Amino acid sequence: MSGVNWLALTRAGFGAAVLLAPDDVAGHIGDRDLSNGTRTAMRILGIRLLAQSAVCAARPTRCVLTIEAVVDLIHGATMGVVSVRSRNDSRRRAAAANVVTAAGFAVADLAAVRRHHPPAEPTRSTVLRWRNALAERLCRVLAP
């Protein structure tokens, strides 16, 4: 894998679309009349996707990619609960679409973990070293 996590860049594009045009994104799954609450929730999701992408885009380690997958799996699981429990049909469809999207990102993240090759030289960036150290600690907690 090169120094750029292309999946993170794809996630950033999707996050930007959800943040900037939630009505258009929801319209593709059949929800044409978003409530203000749903629109706000979608914008928050867009911000989360952009933040996740920013953290994971440059020179990701195996642990960074693994944590990225865990975040997507948690998101998919929570949306699955919303989908099952919701009585509102459009909210159920939106949650189900979120489950599928999160699962797709998680599968792609896990595939990236499998084919990951460590960079030839360590990063000189203080921010990336801090991110990698935090990811290593989280990985040890998740899989001792």
Coordinates of C-alpha atoms in Angstrom, one line a residue:
M1 CA 0.0 0.0 0.0
S2 CA 1.3 3.5 -0.8
G3 CA 1.5 6.3 1.7
V4 CA -2.1 7.2 0.9
N5 CA -5.1 5.3 2.2
W6 CA -7.4 5.5 -0.8
L7 CA -10.3 4.1 1.1
A8 CA -10.0 7.0 3.5
L9 CA -10.1 9.4 0.6
T10 CA -13.3 7.6 -0.7
R11 CA -14.8 7.9 2.8
A12 CA -13.9 11.6 2.8
G13 CA -15.8 12.1 -0.4
F14 CA -18.8 10.3 0.9
G15 CA -18.6 12.2 4.2
A16 CA -18.5 15.5 2.3
A17 CA -21.5 14.6 0.2
V18 CA -23.5 13.6 3.4
L19 CA -22.4 16.8 5.2
L20 CA -23.1 19.2 2.3
A21 CA -26.1 17.6 0.6
P22 CA -27.9 15.3 3.0
D23 CA -31.2 15.7 1.2
D24 CA -29.6 14.6 -2.1
V25 CA -27.9 11.6 -0.5
A26 CA -31.1 10.5 1.3
G27 CA -33.1 11.0 -1.9
H28 CA -31.1 8.2 -3.5
I29 CA -32.5 5.7 -1.0
G30 CA -36.1 7.0 -1.3
D31 CA -36.3 9.5 1.5
R32 CA -37.2 12.8 -0.1
D33 CA -38.6 14.7 2.9
L34 CA -36.0 14.7 5.7
S35 CA -36.9 15.9 9.1
N36 CA -34.6 18.5 10.6
G37 CA -33.4 15.9 13.1
T38 CA -32.6 13.4 10.4
R39 CA -30.8 16.1 8.4
T40 CA -28.8 17.1 11.4
A41 CA -27.9 13.4 12.2
M42 CA -26.7 13.0 8.6
R43 CA -24.6 16.0 8.8
I44 CA -23.0 14.7 12.1
L45 CA -22.3 11.4 10.3
G46 CA -20.7 13.4 7.5
I47 CA -18.4 15.2 10.0
R48 CA -17.5 11.9 11.6
L49 CA -16.6 10.4 8.2
L50 CA -14.5 13.4 7.4
A51 CA -12.7 13.2 10.8
Q52 CA -12.1 9.5 10.5
S53 CA -10.7 10.0 7.0
A54 CA -8.4 12.8 8.2
V55 CA -7.0 10.6 10.9
C56 CA -6.6 7.5 8.7
A57 CA -5.6 9.0 5.3
A58 CA -1.8 9.3 5.5
R59 CA 0.5 6.3 6.0
P60 CA -1.9 4.1 8.0
T61 CA -0.5 1.3 10.1
R62 CA -2.2 -2.1 10.5
C63 CA -3.6 -0.9 13.9
V64 CA -4.9 2.3 12.4
L65 CA -6.7 0.3 9.6
T66 CA -8.0 -2.2 12.2
I67 CA -9.5 0.6 14.4
E68 CA -11.0 2.2 11.3
A69 CA -12.8 -1.1 10.6
V70 CA -13.9 -1.3 14.3
V71 CA -15.4 2.2 14.1
D72 CA -17.3 1.2 10.9
L73 CA -18.6 -2.0 12.5
I74 CA -19.8 -0.2 15.6
H75 CA -21.6 2.3 13.4
G76 CA -23.1 -0.5 11.3
A77 CA -24.3 -2.3 14.4
T78 CA -25.9 0.8 15.9
M79 CA -27.6 1.6 12.6
G80 CA -28.9 -2.0 12.5
V81 CA -30.6 -1.5 15.9
V82 CA -32.1 1.8 14.6
S83 CA -33.3 0.0 11.5
V84 CA -35.0 -2.8 13.4
R85 CA -36.5 -0.6 16.1
S86 CA -37.7 2.3 14.0
R87 CA -41.4 2.6 13.1
N88 CA -40.7 5.3 10.5
D89 CA -40.3 3.7 7.1
S90 CA -37.9 6.3 5.7
R91 CA -35.8 6.2 8.9
R92 CA -35.6 2.4 8.6
R93 CA -34.5 2.6 5.0
A94 CA -31.8 5.3 5.8
A95 CA -30.5 3.2 8.7
A96 CA -30.5 0.0 6.6
A97 CA -28.5 1.9 3.9
N98 CA -26.1 3.1 6.6
V99 CA -25.6 -0.6 7.7
V100 CA -24.7 -1.6 4.2
T101 CA -22.4 1.3 3.7
A102 CA -20.6 0.8 7.0
A103 CA -20.3 -2.9 6.4
G104 CA -18.8 -2.2 3.0
F105 CA -16.3 0.2 4.5
A106 CA -15.5 -2.3 7.2
V107 CA -14.9 -5.1 4.7
A108 CA -12.7 -2.9 2.7
D109 CA -10.8 -1.8 5.8
L110 CA -10.2 -5.4 6.8
A111 CA -9.0 -6.2 3.3
A112 CA -6.6 -3.3 3.6
V113 CA -5.3 -4.7 6.9
R114 CA -4.6 -8.1 5.2
R115 CA -2.6 -6.6 2.3
H116 CA -0.9 -3.9 4.4
H117 CA 2.9 -3.6 4.1
P118 CA 4.6 -1.4 6.6
P119 CA 6.3 1.7 5.1
A120 CA 10.0 1.3 4.4
E121 CA 11.0 4.1 6.7
P122 CA 9.3 5.4 9.8
T123 CA 7.3 8.6 9.6
R124 CA 9.0 11.8 10.7
S125 CA 5.6 13.5 11.4
T126 CA 5.0 14.0 15.1
V127 CA 1.2 13.9 14.5
L128 CA 1.4 10.5 12.6
R129 CA 3.8 9.1 15.3
W130 CA 1.2 10.2 18.0
R131 CA -1.6 8.6 16.0
N132 CA 0.3 5.4 15.5
A133 CA 1.2 5.1 19.2
L134 CA -2.4 5.7 20.2
A135 CA -3.6 3.1 17.6
E136 CA -1.1 0.6 19.0
R137 CA -2.4 1.1 22.5
L138 CA -6.0 0.7 21.3
C139 CA -5.1 -2.5 19.4
R140 CA -3.5 -4.0 22.5
V141 CA -6.7 -3.3 24.4
L142 CA -8.9 -4.7 21.6
A143 CA -6.8 -7.8 21.0
P144 CA -4.6 -8.5 24.0

